[in-house]
PDB file of C-alpha atoms and ligand atoms in Angstrom:
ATOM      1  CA  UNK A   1       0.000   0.000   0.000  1.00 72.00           C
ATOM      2  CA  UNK A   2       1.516   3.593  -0.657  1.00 83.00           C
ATOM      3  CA  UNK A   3       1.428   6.494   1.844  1.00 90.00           C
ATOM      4  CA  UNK A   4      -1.799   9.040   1.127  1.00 92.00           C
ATOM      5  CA  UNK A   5      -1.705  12.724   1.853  1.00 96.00           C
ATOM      6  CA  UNK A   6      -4.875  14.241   3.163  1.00 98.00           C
ATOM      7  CA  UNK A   7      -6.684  16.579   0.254  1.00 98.00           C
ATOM      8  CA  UNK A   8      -9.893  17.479   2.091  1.00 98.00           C
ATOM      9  CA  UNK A   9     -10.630  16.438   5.724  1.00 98.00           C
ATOM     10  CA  UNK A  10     -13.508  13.947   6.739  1.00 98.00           C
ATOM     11  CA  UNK A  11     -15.326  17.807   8.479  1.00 98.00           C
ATOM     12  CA  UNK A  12     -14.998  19.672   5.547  1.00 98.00           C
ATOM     13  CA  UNK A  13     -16.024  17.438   3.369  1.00 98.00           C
ATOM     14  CA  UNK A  14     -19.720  17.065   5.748  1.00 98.00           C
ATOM     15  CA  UNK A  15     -19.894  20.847   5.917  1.00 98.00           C
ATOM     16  CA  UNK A  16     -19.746  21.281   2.124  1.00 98.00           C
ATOM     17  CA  UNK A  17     -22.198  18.298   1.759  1.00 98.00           C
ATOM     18  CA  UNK A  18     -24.762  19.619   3.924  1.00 98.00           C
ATOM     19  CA  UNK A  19     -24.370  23.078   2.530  1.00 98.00           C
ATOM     20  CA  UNK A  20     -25.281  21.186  -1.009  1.00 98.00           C
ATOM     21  CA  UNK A  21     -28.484  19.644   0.695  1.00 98.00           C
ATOM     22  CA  UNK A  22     -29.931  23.290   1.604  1.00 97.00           C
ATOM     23  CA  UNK A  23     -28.899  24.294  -2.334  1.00 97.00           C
ATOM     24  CA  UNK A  24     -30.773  21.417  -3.597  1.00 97.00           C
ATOM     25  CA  UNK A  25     -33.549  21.617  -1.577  1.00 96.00           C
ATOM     26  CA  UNK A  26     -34.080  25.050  -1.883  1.00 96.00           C
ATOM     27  CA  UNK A  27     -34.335  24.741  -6.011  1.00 97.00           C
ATOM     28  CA  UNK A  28     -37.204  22.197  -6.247  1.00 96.00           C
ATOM     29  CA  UNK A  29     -40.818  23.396  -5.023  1.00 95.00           C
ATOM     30  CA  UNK A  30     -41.276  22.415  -1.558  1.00 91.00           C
ATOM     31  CA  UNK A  31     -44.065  19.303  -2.335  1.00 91.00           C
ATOM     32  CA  UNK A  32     -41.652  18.352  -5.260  1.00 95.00           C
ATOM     33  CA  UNK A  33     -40.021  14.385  -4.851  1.00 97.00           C
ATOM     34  CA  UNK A  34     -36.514  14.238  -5.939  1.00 98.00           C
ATOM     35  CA  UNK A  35     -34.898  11.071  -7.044  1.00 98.00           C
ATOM     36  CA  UNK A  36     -31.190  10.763  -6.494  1.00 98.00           C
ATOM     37  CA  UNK A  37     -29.559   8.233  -8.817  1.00 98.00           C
ATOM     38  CA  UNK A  38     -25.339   7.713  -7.668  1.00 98.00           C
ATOM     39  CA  UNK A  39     -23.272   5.935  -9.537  1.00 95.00           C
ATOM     40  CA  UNK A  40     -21.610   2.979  -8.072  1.00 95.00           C
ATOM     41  CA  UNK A  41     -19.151   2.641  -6.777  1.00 93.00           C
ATOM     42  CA  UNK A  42     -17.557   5.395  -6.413  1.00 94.00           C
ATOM     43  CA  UNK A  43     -20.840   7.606  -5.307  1.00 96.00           C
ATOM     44  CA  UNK A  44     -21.797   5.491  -2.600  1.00 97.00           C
ATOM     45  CA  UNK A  45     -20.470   7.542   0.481  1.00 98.00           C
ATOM     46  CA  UNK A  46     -21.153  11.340  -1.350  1.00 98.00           C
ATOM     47  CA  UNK A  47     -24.965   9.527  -1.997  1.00 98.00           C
ATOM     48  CA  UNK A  48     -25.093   8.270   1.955  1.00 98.00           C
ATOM     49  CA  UNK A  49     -24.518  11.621   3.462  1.00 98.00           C
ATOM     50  CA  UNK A  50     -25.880  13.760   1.065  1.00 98.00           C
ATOM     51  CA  UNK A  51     -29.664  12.034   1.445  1.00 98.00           C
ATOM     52  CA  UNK A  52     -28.872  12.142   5.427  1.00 97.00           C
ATOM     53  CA  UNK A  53     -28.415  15.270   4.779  1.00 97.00           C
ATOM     54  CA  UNK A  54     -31.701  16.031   3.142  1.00 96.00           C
ATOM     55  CA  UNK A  55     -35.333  15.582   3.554  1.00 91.00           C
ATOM     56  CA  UNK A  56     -37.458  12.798   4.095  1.00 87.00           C
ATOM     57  CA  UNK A  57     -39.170  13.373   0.149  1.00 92.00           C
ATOM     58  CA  UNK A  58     -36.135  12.371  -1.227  1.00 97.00           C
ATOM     59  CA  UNK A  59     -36.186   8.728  -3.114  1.00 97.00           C
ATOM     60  CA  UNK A  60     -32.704   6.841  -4.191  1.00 98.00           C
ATOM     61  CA  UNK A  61     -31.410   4.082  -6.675  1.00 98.00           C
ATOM     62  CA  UNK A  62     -27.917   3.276  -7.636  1.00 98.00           C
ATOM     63  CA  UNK A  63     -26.738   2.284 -11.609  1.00 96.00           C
ATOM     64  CA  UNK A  64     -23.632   0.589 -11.366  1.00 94.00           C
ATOM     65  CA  UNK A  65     -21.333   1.551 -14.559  1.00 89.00           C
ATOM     66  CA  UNK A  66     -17.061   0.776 -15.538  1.00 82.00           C
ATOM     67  CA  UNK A  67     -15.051   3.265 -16.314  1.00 67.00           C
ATOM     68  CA  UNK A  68     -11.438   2.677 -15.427  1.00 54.00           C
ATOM     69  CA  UNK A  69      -9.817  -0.256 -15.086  1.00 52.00           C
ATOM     70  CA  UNK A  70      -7.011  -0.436 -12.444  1.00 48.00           C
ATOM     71  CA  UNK A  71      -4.869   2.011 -13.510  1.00 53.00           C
ATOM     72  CA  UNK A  72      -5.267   6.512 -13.067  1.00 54.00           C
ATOM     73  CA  UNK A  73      -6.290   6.765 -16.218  1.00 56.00           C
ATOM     74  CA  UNK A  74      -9.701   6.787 -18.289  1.00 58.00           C
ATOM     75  CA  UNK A  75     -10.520   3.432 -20.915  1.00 54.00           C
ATOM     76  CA  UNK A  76     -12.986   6.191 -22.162  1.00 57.00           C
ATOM     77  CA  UNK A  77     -15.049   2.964 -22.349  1.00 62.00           C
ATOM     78  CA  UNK A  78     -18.420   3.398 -20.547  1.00 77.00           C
ATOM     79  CA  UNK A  79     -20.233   0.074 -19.357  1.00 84.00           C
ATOM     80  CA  UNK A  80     -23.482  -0.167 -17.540  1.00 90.00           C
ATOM     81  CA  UNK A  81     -23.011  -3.032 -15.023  1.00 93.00           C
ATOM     82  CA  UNK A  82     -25.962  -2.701 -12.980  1.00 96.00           C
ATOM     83  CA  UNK A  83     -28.999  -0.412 -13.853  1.00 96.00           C
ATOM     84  CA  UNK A  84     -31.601   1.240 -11.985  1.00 98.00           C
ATOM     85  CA  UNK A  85     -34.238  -0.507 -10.500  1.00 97.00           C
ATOM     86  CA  UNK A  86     -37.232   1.874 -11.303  1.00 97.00           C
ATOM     87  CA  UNK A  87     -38.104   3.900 -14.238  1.00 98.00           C
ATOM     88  CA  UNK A  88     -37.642   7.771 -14.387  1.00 98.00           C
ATOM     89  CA  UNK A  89     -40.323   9.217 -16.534  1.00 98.00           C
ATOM     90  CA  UNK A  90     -42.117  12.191 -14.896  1.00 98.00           C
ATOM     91  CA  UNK A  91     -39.600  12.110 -11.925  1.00 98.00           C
ATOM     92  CA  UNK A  92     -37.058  14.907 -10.240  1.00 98.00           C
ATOM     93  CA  UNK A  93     -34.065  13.355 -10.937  1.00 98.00           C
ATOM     94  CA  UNK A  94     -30.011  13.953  -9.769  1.00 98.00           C
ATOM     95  CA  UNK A  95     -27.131  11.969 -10.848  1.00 98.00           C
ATOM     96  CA  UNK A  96     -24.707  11.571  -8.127  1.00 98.00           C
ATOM     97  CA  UNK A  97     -21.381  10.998  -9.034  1.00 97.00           C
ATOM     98  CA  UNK A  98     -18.183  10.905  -7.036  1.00 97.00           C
ATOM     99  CA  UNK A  99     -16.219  13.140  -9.492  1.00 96.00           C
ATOM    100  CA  UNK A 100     -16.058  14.514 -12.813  1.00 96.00           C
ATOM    101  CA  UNK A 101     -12.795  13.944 -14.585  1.00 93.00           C
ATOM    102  CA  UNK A 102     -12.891  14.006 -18.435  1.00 92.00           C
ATOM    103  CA  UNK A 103     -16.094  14.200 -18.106  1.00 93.00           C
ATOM    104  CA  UNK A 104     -16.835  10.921 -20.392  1.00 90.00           C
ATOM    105  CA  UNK A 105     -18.846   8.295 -17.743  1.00 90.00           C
ATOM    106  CA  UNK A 106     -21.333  11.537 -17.214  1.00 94.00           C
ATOM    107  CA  UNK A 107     -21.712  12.808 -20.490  1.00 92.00           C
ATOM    108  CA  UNK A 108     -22.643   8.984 -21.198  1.00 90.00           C
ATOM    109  CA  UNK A 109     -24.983   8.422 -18.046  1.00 93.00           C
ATOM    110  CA  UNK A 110     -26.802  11.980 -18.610  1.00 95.00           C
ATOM    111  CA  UNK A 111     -27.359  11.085 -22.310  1.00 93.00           C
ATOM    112  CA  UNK A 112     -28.857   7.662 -21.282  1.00 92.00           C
ATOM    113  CA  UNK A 113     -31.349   8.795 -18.416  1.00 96.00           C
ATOM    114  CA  UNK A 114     -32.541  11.722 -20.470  1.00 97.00           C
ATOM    115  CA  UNK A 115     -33.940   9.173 -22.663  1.00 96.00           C
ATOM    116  CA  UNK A 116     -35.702   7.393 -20.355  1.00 97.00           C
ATOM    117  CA  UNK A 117     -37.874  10.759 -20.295  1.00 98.00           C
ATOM    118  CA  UNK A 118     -37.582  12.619 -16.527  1.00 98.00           C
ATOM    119  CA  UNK A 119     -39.249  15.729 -15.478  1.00 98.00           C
ATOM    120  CA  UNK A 120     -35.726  17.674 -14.513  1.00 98.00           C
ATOM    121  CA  UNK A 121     -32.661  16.063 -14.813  1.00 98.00           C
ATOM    122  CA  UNK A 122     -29.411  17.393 -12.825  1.00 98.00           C
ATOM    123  CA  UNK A 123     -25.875  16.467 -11.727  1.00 98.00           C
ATOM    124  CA  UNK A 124     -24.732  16.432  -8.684  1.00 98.00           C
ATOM    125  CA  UNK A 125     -20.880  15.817  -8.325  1.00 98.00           C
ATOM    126  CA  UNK A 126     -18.710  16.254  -5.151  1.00 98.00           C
ATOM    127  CA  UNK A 127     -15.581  16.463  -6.838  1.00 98.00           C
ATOM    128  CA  UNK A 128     -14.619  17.928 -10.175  1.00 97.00           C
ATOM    129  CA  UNK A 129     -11.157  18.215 -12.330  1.00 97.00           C
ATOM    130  CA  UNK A 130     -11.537  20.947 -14.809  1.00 94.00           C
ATOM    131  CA  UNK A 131      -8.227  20.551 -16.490  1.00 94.00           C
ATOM    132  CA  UNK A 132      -8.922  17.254 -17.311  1.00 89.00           C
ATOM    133  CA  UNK A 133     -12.327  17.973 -19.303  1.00 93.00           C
ATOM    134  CA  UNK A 134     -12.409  15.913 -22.822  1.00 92.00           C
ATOM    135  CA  UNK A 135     -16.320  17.380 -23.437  1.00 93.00           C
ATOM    136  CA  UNK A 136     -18.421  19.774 -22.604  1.00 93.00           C
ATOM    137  CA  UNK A 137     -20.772  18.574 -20.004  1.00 96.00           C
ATOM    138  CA  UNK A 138     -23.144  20.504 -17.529  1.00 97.00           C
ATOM    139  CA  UNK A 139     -23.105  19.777 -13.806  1.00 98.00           C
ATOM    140  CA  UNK A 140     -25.016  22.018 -11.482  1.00 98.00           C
ATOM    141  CA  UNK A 141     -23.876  21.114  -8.204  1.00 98.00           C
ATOM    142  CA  UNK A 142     -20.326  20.892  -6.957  1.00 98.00           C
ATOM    143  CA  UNK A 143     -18.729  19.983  -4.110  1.00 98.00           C
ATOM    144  CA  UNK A 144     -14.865  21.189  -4.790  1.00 98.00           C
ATOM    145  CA  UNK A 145     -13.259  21.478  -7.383  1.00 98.00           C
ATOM    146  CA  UNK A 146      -9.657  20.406  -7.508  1.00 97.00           C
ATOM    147  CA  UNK A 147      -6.041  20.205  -9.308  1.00 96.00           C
ATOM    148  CA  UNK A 148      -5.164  17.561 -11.901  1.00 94.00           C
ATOM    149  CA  UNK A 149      -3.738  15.115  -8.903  1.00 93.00           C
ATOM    150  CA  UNK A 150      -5.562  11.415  -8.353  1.00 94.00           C
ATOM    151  CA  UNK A 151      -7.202  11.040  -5.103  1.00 97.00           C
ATOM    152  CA  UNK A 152      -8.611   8.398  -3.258  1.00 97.00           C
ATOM    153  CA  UNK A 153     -10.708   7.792  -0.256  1.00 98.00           C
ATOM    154  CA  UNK A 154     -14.387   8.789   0.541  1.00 98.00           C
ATOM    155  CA  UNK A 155     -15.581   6.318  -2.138  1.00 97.00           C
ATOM    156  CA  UNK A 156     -12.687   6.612  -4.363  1.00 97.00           C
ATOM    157  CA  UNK A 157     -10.188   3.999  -4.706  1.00 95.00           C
ATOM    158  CA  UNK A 158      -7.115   3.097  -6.661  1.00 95.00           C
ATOM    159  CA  UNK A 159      -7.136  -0.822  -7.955  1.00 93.00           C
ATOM    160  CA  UNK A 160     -10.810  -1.298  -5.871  1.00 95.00           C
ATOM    161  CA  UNK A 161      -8.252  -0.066  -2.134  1.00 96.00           C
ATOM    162  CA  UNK A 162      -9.031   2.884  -0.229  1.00 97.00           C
ATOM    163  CA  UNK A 163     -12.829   3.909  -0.407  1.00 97.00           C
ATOM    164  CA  UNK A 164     -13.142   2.995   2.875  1.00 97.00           C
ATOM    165  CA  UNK A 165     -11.170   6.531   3.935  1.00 97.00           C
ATOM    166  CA  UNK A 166     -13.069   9.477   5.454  1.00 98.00           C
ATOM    167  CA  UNK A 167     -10.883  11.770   3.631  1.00 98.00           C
ATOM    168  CA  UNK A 168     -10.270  12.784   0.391  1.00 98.00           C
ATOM    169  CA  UNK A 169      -6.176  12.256   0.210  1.00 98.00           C
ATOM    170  CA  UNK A 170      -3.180  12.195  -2.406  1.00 97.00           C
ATOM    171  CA  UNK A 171      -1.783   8.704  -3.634  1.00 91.00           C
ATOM    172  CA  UNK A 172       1.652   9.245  -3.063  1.00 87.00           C
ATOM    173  CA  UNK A 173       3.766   8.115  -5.527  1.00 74.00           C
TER     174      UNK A 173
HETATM  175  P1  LIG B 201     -14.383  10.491 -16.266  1.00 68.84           P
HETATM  176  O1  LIG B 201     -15.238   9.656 -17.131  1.00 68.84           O
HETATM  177  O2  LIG B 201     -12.997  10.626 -16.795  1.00 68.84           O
HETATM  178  O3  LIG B 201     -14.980  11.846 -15.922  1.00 68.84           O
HETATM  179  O4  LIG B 201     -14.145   9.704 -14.932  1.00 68.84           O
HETATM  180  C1  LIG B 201     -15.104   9.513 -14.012  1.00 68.84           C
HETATM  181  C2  LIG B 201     -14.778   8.311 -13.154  1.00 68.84           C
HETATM  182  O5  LIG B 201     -13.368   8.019 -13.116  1.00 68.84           O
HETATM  183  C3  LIG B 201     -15.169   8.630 -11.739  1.00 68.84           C
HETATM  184  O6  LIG B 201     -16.497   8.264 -11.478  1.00 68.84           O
HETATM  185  C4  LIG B 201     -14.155   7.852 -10.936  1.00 68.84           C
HETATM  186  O7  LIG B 201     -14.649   6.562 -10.684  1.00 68.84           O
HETATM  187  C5  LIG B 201     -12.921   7.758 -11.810  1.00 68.84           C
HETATM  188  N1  LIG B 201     -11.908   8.776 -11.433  1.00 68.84           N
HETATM  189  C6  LIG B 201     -11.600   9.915 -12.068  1.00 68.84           C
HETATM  190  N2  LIG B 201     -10.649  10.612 -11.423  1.00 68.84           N
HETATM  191  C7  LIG B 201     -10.357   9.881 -10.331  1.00 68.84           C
HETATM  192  C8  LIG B 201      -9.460  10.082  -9.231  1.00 68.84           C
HETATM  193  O8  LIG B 201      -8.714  11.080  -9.096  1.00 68.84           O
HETATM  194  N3  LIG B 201      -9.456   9.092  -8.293  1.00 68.84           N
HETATM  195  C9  LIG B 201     -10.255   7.988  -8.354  1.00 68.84           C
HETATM  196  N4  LIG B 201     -11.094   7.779  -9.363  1.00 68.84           N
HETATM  197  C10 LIG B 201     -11.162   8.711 -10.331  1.00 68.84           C
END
């Protein structure tokens, strides 16, 4: 295992996510369900506090989908390995994704749930790399954005290690 540097601490990374929860909350009408969809595996922590974080009309589902392989860097091949188990049409929804790097594995997942017809359809992502960006695609919440550097931790692993960590940290090399 290598040594990790700490990026964002476990506190900071709560404060930011329950500052997101008031900004999504507060752009939906008030009787309004929203449907958070996070993409596995790397979503699943950034999904578990952000709907603790929220209130009780909130609904959730998970779509598991490939990316990388072991390595840091992008296959820019985009599998769907597990999908959702409800249907969208009509409904609220937000992707929730654990961080926006080329920007290829969201462009994909926002082009295939817009055809499955939802009312609103938005992105939720806690992390994003601008530098990296290979197309243009829209995300309308953000948690931080940060340098061209791989993390791990909260979610985020390197060869399937790591997601266990409360922080966001550094591989060292
Ligand atoms: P994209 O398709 O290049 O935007 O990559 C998105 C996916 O790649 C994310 O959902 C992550 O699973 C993975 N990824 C991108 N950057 C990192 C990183 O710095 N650490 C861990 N995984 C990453």
């Amino acid at each position: 295992m290598s040594t990790t540097t700490v990026l964002i601490r476990s506190e900071e990374i709560q404060s930011r996510i329950r500052a997101l929860a008031g900004e999504i909350e507060a752009d939906y009408p008030p009787n309004d369900e929203i449907h958070l969809v996070g993409v596995l595996k790397g979503g699943f922590m950034f999904m578990a506090d952000l709907v603790r974080a929220m209130s009780s009309r909130v609904t959730l589902d998970f779509m598991a989908v490939s990316s990388y392989g072991k390595g840091t860097r992008s296959s820019g091949e985009v599998r769907v390995l597990k999908d959702l188990d409800s249907g969208l049409e009509g409904r609220n929804v937000i992707i929730v994704e654990d961080i926006v790097d080329t920007g290829l594995t969201l462009h994909y997942m926002q082009d295939i749930l817009k055809a499955r017809f939802p009312r609103s359809l938005r992105t939720a992502c806690l992390l994003s790399k601008p530098s990296r960006r290979q197309v243009d695609v829209k995300v309308d919440y953000i948690g931080f954005t940060i340098e061209d550097r791989f993390v791990v931790g909260y979610g985020l692993d390197y060869g399937e290690k790591y997601r266990n960590l409360p922080d966001i940290a550094i591989l060292n090399e």
